[in-house]
CSV table of C-alpha atoms and ligand atoms in Angstrom, one decimal:
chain,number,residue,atom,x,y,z
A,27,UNK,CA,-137.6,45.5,-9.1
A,28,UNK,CA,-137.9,43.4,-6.2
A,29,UNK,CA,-136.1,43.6,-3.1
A,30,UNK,CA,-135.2,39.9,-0.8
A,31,UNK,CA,-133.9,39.5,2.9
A,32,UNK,CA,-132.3,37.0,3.9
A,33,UNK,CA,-131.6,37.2,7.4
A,34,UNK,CA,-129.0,35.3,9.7
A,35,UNK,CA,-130.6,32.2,9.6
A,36,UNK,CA,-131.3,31.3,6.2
A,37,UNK,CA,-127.0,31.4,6.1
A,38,UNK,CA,-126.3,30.3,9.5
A,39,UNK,CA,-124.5,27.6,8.0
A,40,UNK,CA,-123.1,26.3,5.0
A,41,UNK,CA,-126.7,23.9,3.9
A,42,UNK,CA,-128.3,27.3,4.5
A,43,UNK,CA,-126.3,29.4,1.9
A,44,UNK,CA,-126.8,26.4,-0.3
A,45,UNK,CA,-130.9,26.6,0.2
A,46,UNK,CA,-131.1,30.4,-0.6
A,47,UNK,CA,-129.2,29.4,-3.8
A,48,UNK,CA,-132.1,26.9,-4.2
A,49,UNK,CA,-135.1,29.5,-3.2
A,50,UNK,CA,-133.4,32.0,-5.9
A,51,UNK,CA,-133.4,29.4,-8.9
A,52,UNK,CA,-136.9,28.3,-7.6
A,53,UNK,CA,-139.0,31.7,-7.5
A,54,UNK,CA,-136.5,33.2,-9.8
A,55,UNK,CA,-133.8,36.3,-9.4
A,56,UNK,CA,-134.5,38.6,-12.2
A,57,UNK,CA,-134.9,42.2,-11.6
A,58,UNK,CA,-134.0,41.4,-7.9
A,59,UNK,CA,-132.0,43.4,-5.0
A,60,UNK,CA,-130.8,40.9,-2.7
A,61,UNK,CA,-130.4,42.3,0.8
A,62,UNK,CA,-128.4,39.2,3.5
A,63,UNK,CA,-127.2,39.7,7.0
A,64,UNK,CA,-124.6,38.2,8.9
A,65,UNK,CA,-124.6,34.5,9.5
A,66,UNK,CA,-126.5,32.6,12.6
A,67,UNK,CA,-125.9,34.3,15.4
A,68,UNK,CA,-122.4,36.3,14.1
A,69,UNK,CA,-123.3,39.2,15.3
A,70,UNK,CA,-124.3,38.0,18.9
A,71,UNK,CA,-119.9,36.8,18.7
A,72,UNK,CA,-118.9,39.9,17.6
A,73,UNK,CA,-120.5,41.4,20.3
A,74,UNK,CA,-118.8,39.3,22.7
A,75,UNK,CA,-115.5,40.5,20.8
A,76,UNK,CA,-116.2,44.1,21.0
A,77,UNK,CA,-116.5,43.5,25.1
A,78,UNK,CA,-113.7,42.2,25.0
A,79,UNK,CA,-111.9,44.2,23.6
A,80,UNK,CA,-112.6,47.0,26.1
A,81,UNK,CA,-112.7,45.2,29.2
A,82,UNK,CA,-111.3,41.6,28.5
A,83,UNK,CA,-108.3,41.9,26.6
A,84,UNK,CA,-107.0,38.5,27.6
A,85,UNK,CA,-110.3,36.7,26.1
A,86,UNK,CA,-110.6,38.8,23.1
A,87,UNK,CA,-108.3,36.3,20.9
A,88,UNK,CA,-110.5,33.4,21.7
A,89,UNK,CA,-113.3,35.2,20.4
A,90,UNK,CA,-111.4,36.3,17.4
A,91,UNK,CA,-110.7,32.7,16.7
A,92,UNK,CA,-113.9,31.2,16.7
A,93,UNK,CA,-115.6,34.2,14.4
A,94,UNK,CA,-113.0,33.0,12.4
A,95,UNK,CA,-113.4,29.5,12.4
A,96,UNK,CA,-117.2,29.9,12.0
A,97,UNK,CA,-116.4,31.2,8.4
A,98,UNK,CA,-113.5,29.1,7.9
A,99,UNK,CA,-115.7,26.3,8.6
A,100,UNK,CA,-118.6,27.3,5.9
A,101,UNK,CA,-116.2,28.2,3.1
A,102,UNK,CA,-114.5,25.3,3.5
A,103,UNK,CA,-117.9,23.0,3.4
A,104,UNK,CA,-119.1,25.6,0.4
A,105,UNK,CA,-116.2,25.7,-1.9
A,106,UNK,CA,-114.7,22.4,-2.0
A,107,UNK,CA,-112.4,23.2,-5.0
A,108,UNK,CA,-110.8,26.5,-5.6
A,109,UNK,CA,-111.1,28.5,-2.1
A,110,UNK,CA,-108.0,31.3,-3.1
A,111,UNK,CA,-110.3,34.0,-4.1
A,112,UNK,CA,-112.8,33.7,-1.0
A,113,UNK,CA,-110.1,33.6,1.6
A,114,UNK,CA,-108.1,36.4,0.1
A,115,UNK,CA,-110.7,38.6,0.5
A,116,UNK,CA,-112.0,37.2,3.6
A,117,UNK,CA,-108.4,37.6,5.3
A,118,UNK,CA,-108.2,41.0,3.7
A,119,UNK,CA,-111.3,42.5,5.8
A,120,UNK,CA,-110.0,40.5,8.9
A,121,UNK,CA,-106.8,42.3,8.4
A,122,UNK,CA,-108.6,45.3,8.4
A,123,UNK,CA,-110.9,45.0,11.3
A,124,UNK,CA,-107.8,44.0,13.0
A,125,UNK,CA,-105.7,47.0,11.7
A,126,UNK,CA,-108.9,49.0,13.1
A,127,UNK,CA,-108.5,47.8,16.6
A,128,UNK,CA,-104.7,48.3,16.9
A,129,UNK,CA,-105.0,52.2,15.5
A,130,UNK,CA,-108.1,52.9,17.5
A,131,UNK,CA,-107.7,55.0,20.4
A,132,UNK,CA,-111.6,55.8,21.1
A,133,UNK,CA,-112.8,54.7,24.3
A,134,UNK,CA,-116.3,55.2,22.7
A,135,UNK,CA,-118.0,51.9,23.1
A,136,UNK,CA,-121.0,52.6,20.2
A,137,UNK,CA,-118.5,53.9,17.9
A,138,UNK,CA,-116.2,50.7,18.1
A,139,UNK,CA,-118.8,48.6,18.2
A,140,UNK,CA,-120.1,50.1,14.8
A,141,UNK,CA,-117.0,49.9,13.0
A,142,UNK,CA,-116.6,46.2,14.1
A,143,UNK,CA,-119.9,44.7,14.0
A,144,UNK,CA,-120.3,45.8,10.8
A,145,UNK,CA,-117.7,43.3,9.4
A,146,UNK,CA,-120.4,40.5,10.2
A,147,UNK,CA,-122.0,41.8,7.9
A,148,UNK,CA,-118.8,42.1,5.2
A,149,UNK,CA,-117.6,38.4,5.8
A,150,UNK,CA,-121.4,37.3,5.2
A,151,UNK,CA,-122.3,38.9,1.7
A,152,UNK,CA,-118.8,38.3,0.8
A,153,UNK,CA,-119.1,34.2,1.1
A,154,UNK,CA,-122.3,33.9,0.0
A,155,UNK,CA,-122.3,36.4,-3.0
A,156,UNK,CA,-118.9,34.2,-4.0
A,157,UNK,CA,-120.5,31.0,-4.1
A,158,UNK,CA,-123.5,32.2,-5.6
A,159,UNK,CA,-120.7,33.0,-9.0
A,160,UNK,CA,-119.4,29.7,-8.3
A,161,UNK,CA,-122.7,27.6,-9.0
A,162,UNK,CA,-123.8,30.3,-11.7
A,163,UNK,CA,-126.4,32.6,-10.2
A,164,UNK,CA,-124.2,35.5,-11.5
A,165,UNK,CA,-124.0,39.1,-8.8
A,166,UNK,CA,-122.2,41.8,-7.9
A,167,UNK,CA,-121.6,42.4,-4.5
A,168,UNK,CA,-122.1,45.7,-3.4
A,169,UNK,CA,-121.0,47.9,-0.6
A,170,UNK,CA,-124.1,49.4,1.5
A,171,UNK,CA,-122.4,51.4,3.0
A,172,UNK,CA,-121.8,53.7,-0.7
A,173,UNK,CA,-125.9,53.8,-0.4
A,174,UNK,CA,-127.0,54.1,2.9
A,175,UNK,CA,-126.1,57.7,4.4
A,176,UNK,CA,-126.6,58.2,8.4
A,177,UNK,CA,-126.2,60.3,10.7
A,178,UNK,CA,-123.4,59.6,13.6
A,179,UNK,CA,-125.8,58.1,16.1
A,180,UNK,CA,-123.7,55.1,16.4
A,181,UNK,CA,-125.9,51.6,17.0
A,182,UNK,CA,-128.9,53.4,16.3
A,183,UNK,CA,-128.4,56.0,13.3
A,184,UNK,CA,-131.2,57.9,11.3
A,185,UNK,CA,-131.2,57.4,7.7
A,186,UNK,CA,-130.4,60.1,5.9
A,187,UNK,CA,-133.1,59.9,3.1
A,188,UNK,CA,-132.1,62.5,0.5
A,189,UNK,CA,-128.3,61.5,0.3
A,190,UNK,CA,-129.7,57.6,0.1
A,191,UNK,CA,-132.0,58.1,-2.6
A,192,UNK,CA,-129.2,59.7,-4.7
A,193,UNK,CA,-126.6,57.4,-3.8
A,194,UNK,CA,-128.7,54.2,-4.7
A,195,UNK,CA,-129.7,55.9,-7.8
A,196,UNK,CA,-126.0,56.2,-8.7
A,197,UNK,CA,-125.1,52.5,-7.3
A,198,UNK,CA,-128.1,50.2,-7.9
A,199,UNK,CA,-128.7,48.9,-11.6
A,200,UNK,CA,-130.5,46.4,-12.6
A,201,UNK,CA,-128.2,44.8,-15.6
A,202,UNK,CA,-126.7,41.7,-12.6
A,203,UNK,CA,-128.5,40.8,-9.6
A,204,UNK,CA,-126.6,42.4,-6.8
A,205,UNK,CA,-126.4,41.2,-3.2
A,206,UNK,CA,-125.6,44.0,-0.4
A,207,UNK,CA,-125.5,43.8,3.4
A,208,UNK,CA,-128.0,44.9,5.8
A,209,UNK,CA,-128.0,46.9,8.7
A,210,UNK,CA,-124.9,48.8,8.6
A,211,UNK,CA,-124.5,52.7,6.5
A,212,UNK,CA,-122.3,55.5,7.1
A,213,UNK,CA,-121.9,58.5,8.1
A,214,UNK,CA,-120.7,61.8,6.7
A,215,UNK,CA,-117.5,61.5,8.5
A,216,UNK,CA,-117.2,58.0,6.5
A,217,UNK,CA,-117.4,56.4,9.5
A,218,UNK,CA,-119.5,53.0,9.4
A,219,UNK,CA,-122.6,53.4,11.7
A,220,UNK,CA,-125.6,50.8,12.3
A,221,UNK,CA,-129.4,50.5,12.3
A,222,UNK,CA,-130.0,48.7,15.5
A,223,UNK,CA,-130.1,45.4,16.2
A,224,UNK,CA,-132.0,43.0,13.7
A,225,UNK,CA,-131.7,46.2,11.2
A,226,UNK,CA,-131.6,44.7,8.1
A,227,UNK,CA,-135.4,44.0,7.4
A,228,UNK,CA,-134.8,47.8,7.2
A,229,UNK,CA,-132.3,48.4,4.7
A,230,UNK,CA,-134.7,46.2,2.5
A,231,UNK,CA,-137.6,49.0,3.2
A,232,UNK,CA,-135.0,51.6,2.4
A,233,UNK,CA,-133.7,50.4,-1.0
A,234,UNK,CA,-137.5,48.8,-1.7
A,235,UNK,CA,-138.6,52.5,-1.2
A,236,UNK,CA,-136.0,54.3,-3.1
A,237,UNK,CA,-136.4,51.7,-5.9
A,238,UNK,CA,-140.1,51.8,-6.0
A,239,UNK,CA,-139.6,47.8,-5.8
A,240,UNK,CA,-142.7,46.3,-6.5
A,241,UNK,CA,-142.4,44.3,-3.5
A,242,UNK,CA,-140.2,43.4,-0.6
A,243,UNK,CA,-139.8,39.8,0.8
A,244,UNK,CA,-138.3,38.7,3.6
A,245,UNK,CA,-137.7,34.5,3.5
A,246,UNK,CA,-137.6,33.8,7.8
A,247,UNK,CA,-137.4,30.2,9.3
A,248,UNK,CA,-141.1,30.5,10.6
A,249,UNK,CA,-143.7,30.1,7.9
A,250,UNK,CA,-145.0,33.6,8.2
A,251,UNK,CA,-146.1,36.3,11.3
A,252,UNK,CA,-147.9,34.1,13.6
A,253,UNK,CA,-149.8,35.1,16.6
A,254,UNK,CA,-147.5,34.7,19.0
A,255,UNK,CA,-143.3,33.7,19.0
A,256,UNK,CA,-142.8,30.2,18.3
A,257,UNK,CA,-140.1,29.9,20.6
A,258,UNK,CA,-142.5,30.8,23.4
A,259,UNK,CA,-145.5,29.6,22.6
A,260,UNK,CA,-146.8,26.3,22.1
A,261,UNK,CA,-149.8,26.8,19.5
A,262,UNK,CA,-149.6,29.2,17.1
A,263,UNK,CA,-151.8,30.8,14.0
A,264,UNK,CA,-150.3,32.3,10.6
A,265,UNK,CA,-151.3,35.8,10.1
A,266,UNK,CA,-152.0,35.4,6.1
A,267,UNK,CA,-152.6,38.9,5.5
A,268,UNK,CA,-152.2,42.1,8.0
A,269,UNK,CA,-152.1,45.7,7.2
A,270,UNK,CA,-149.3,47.9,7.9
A,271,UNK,CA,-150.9,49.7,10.7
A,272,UNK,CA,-151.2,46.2,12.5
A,273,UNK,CA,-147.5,45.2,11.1
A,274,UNK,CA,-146.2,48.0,13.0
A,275,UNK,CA,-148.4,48.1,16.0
A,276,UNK,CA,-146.8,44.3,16.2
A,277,UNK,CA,-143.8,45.0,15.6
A,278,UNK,CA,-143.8,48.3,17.7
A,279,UNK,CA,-144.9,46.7,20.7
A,280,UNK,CA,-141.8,43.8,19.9
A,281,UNK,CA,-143.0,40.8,17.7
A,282,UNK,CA,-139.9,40.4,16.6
A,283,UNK,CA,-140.2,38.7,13.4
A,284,UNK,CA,-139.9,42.1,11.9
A,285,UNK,CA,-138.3,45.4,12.7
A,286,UNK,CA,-140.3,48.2,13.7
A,287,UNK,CA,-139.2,50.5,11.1
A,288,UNK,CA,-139.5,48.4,8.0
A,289,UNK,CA,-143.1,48.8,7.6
A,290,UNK,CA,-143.6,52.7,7.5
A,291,UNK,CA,-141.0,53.0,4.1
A,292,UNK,CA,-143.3,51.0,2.5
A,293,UNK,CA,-146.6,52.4,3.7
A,294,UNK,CA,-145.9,55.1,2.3
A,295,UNK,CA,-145.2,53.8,-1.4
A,296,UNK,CA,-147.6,50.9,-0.9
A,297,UNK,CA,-145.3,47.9,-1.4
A,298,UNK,CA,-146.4,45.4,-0.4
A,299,UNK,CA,-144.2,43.1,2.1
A,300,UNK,CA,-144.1,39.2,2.1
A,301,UNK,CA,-142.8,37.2,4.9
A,302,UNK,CA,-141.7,33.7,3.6
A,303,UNK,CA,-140.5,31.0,5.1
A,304,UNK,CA,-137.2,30.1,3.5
A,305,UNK,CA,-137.9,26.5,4.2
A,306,UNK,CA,-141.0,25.9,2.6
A,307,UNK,CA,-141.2,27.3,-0.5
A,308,UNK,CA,-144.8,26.4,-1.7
A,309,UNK,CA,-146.5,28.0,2.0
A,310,UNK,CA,-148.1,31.5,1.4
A,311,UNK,CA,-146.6,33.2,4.0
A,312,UNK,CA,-147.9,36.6,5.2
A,313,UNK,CA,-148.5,39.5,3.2
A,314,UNK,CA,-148.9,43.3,4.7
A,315,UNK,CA,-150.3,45.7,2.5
A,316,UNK,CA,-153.0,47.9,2.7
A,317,UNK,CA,-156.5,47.5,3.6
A,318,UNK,CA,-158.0,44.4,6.2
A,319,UNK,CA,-156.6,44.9,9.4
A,320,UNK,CA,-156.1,41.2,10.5
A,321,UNK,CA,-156.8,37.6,8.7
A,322,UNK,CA,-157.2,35.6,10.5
A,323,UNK,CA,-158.9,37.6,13.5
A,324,UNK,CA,-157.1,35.9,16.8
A,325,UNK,CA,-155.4,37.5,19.8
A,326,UNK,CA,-151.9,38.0,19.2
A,327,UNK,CA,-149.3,37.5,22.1
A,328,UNK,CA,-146.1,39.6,22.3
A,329,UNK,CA,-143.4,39.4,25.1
A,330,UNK,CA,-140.6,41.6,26.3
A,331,UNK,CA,-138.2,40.1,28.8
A,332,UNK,CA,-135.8,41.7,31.1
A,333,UNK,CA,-137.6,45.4,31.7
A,334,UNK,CA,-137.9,47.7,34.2
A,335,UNK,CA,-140.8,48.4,35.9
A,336,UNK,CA,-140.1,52.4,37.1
A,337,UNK,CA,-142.2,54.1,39.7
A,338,UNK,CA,-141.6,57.4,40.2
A,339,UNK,CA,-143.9,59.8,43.1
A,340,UNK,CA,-143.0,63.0,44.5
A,341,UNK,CA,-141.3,63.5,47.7
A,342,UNK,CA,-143.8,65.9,49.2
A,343,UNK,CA,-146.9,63.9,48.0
A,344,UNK,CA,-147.2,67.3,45.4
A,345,UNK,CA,-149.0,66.0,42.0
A,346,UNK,CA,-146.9,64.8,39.0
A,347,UNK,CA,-147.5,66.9,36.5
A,348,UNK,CA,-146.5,67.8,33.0
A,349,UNK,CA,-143.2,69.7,34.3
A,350,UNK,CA,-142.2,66.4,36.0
A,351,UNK,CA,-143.1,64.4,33.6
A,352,UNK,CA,-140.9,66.4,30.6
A,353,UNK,CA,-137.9,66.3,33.1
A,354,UNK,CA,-138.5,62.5,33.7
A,355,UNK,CA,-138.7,62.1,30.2
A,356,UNK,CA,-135.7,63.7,29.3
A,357,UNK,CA,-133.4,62.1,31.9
A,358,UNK,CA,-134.8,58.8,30.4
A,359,UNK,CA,-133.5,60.1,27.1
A,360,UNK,CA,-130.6,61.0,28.0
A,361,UNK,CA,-130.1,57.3,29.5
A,362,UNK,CA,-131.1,56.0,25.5
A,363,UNK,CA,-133.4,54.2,27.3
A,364,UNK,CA,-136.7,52.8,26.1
A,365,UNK,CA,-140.3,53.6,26.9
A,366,UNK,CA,-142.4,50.5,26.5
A,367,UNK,CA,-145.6,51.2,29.0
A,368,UNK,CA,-146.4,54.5,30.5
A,369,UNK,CA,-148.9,55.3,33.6
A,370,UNK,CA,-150.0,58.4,35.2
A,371,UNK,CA,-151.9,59.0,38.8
A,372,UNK,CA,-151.9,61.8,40.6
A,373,UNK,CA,-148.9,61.7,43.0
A,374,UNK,CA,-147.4,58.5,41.1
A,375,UNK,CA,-145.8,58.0,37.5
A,376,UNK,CA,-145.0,54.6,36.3
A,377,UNK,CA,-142.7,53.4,33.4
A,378,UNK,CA,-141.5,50.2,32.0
A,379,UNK,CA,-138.3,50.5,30.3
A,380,UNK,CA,-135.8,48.9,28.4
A,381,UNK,CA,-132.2,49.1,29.3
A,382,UNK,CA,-130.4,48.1,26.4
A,383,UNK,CA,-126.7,50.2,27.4
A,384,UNK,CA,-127.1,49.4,30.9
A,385,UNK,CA,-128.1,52.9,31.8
A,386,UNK,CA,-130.3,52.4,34.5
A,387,UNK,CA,-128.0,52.6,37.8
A,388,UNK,CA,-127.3,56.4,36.2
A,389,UNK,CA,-130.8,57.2,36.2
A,390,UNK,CA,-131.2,56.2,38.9
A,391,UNK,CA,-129.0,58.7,40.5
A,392,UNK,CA,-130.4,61.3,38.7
A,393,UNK,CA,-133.8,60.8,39.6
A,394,UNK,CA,-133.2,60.1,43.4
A,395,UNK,CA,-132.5,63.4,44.4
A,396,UNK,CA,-136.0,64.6,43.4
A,397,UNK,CA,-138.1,62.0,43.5
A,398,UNK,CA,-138.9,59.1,45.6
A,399,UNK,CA,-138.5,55.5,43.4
A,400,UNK,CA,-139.4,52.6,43.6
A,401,UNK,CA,-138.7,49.8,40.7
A,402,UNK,CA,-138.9,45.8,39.8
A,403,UNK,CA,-136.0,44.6,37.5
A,404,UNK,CA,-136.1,41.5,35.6
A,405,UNK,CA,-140.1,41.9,34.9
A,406,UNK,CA,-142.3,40.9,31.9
A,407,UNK,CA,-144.2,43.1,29.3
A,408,UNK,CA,-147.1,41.2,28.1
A,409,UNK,CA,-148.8,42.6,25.1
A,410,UNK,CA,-151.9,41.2,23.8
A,411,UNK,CA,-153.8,42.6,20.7
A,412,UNK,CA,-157.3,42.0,19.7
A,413,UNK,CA,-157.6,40.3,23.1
A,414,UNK,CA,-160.1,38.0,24.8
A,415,UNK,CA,-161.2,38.0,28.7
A,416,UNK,CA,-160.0,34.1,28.2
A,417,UNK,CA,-156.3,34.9,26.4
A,418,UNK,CA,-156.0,38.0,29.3
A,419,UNK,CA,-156.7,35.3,32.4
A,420,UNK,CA,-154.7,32.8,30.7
A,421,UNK,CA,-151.7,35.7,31.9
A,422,UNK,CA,-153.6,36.4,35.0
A,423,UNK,CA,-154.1,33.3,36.3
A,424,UNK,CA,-150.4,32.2,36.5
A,425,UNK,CA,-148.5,35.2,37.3
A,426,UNK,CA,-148.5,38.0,39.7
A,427,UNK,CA,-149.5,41.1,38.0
A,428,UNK,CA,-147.5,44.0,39.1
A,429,UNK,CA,-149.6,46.5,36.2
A,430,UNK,CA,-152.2,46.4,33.7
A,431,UNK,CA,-153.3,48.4,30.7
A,432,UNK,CA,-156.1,48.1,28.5
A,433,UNK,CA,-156.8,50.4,25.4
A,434,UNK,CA,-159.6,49.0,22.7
A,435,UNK,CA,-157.2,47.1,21.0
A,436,UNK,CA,-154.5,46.4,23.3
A,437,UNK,CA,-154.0,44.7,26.5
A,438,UNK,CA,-150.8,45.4,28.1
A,439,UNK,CA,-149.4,43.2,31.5
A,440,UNK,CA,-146.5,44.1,33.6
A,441,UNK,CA,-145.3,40.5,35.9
A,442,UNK,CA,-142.9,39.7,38.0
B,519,LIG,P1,-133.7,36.7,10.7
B,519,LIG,O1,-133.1,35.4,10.3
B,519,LIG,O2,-134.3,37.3,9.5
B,519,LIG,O3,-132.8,37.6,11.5
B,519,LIG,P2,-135.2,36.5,13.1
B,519,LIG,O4,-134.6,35.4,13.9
B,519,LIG,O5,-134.8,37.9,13.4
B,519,LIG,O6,-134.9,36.3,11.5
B,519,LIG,O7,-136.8,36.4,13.1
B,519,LIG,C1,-137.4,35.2,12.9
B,519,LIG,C2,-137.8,34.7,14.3
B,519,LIG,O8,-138.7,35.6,14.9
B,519,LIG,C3,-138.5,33.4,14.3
B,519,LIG,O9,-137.6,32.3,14.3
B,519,LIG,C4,-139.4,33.5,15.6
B,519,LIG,O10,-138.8,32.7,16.6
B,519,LIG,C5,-139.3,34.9,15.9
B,519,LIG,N1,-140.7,35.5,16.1
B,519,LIG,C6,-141.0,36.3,17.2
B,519,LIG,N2,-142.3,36.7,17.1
B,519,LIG,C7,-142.8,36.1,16.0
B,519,LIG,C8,-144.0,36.1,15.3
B,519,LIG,N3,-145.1,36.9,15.8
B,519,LIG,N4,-144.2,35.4,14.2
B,519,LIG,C9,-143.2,34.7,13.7
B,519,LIG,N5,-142.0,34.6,14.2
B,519,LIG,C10,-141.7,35.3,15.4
B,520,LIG,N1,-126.9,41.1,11.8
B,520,LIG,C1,-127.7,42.1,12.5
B,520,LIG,C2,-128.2,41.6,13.8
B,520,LIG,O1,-128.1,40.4,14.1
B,520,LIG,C3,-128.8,42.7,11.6
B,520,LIG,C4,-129.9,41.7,11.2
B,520,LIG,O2,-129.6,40.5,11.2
B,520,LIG,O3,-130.9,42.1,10.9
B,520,LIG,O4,-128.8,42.4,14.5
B,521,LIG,MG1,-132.5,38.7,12.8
C-alpha cells in the first residue's frame, strides 16, 4: 500500500481538487490510502469562528457565513450538474457543528476548538471524495476518527498506538481507494481531539506505519524541501535526498514543510517519504530514507517568528542550578509553552519560547516572585544547519543579535 497527503493547498480551490484528480490518474491510485486536509486556509477561518464564539458573539455569524460560502463556492464550480447529494451532506455536518455549539456549555477553549475545527476537515474529504465518484476515480470516504485513538489532550493529543493499529486493521481495506481526513482522532470519551496544527502529514505516518505502506508521499506546492522557506527567501536549493535524522532535525527546529512528528513513524519501519510537488508532476521531489545525511550539502535556513526571548537570574545573585532549572521547567510546562533555545550561566538562565495559548503574562507571574526576569517579545529564532562563517554573517551583519548558539551542526540566532 501506499499512503498520499494532500494538504490544504492542493484543494484550496475548486482547479485544485480538479488537479489532485489529475496527479491520481497520472501516477496511478491503486493500492493507495489517500490522506487530504481541509481546504486553503479553512482551518485558519474556523479558528477565527471558534473566537468568536467565546468572546465575539456578534461576529461569529459572519464567519459562519463565509466558511460556508467558501464551500458553497467550490461545489458549485465542481459539480456543475447534480449537486443534491454533496450539499445534503454538507448541510448535514453544518447542522451538526451548529447543533454542537448551541448544546455546548464548556467554557473549555481546546475542547471546543477540537470538536469544531475538526469539521474543516469533514466538509474537505466530503467534497472532494464526492467529485472524485463523479468523474470515476471510484472511493470510499472514511471517518478517521473510527482509526485514530488519542488521548484527551485537546489540540495537541498523543496517539494512542495499540487501539490505532487495531482499529485501522478493522477499517482500512484495500478492495476501493479510500480518502480519510487528516489531523483530527478521538478520544476514549468519543470526543473528537486534534494533532496540532499542520497535523496531517502525521496521520499519513500513522496509517503508513500501521499499514506497512511501502511509501508515504506528500504532493506540497513547493517542488520538494528546499534549503530555506520560499516565502522568505529569495534563492533556494532542493534537498533531493535527506535522511530522517536530518528530516526531523529540520523539521524539529520548524521547516515547516513537514511536521515534526511524521518522520520518526516511519523511521522506524523504514518507509521511505516523498515530498512532491503537486504542480509539477515530472520533478523528483525529495526523498527521506535512510542513509546520506544531506544531498545536496548546503546551509539550510529555518525561521521562527514571534518568540520569546526569557531571561531568568536569581534574586540574590545565588547560582541557577538544577533545582531551579526543574522548577522553571515545569512552570513553562504548565504554561504548554514551547522550548525552542536553551542557555545556562552561572547566575543567569535564558529561554526562547513559543507562546502558542497566550500563556506568557501567567508565567510571568509565577516566576516573578522568585526570580528576577528580564524578556524581549516579538524576537526571531534563526536556525542554520550545516552552516558557513559567510551564511552566519549574512544574519549578523543586518540584525542585532540578542543570543547565539553554535553546536557542530547547528547554528542558532536570537534578533530583535
Ligand atoms: P500543506 O498544503 O501540505 O498544508 P504547507 O503549506 O503546510 O502545505 O507546506 C508547504 C509550504 O511550506 C510551502 O509552500 C513553503 O512555503 C513552506 N516551507 C517552509 N519551509 C520550507 C522548506 N524548507 N522547503 C519547502 N517548503 C517550505
Ligand atoms: N488543516 C490542519 C491545519 O491547517 C491540518 C493540516 O493541514 O495539516 O493545521
Ligand atoms: Mg499545512
Amino acid at each position: 500500500m501506499r499512503v498520499f497527503k494532500f494538504g490544504g493547498a492542493s484543494v484550496k480551490d475548486a482547479n485544485g481538487v480538479r488537479n489532485v484528480a489529475r496527479v491520481l490518474q497520472e501516477v496511478g491510485y491503486k493500492d493507495v490510502f489517500l490522506v487530504v486536509s481541509a481546504m486553503g486556509k479553512m482551518t485558519n477561518a474556523f479558528e477565527k469562528l471558534i473566537q468568536a464564539y467565546f468572546y465575539n458573539t456578534e461576529t461569529f455569524s459572519v464567519h459562519v457565513d463565509k466558511i460556508r460560502a467558501y464551500h458553497y463556492e467550490i461545489i458549485n464550480d465542481l459539480f456543475s450538474v447534480d449537486h443534491d447529494a454533496i450539499i445534503n451532506q454538507v448541510e448535514g455536518l453544518f447542522t451538526e457543528m451548529t447543533q454542537f455549539m448551541i448544546k455546548n456549555e464548556s467554557r473549555d477553549y481546546n475542547f471546543v476548538y477540537d470538536q469544531i475545527v475538526s469539521y474543516a476537515e469533514l466538509f474537505s474529504t466530503k467534497i472532494v471524495s464526492a467529485y472524485l465518484n463523479d468523474i470515476g476515480i471510484s472511493n470510499d470516504w472514511l471517518d478517521v476518527r473510527n482509526c485514530i485513538a488519542t488521548n484527551s489532550d485537546f489540540r495537541d493529543a498523543t496517539v494512542n498506538w495499540d487501539r490505532t493499529k487495531q482499529y485501522i486493521r478493522d477499517y482500512v481495506n484495500d478492495e476501493n481507494l479510500q480518502i480519510t481526513q487528516g489531523f483530527i482522532g478521538r478520544d476514549a470519551h468519543l470526543n473528537t481531539t486534534t494533532l496540532g496544527r499542520e497535523g496531517s502529514d502525521y496521520t499519513a505516518a500513522i496509517f503508513a506505519y500501521c499499514l506497512n505502506a511501502a511509501d508515504v508521499t506528500i504532493w506540497k506546492d513547493v517542488d520538494g524541501v528546499l534549503n530555506a522557506d520560499p516565502r522568505h527567501f529569495e534563492e533556494t536549493t532542493l534537498l533531493v535526498r535527506i535522511s530522517y535524522t536530518e528530516a526531523i532535525e529540520l523539521a524539529f527546529y520548524g521547516a515547516s514543510v513537514i511536521h515534526p512528528k511524521t518522520l520518526q513513524p516511519l523511521q522506524k519501519k523504514d518507509i521511505p517519504l516523498y515530498v512532491k510537488s503537486f504542480l509539477n508532476l515530472q520533478a523528483k521531489g525529495t526523498k527521506v530514507s535512510k542513509g546520506e545525511a544531506i544531498s545536496p550539502e548546503v546551509p539550510c535556513f529555518i525561521v521562527k517568528n514571534n518568540q520569546i526571548l526569557l531571561s531568568i537570574s536569581s534574586l540574590d545573585f545565588s547560582f541557577i542550578v538544577e533545582r531551579n532549572i526543574s522548577e522553571i521547567f515545569n512552570l513553562i510546562h504548565e504554561q504548554r509553552m514551547k522550548v525552542n533555545l536553551i542557555q545556562n550561566s552561572a547566575i543567569s538562565f535564558s529561554v526562547c519560547l513559543e507562546d502558542k495559548y497566550e500563556n506568557f503574562d501567567k508565567l510571568l507571574v509565577s516566576l516573578e516572585s522568585r526570580f528576577k526576569i528580564d524578556f524581549h517579545k516579538g524576537v526571531a529564532l534563526h536556525t542554520i544547519r550545516h552552516f558557513t562563517a559567510e551564511s552566519i554573517d549574512r544574519i549578523e551583519q543586518t540584525n542585532k543579535v540578542l543570543l547565539k548558539q553554535l553546536t557542530q551542526e547547528t547554528v542558532q540566532i536570537v534578533i530583535e
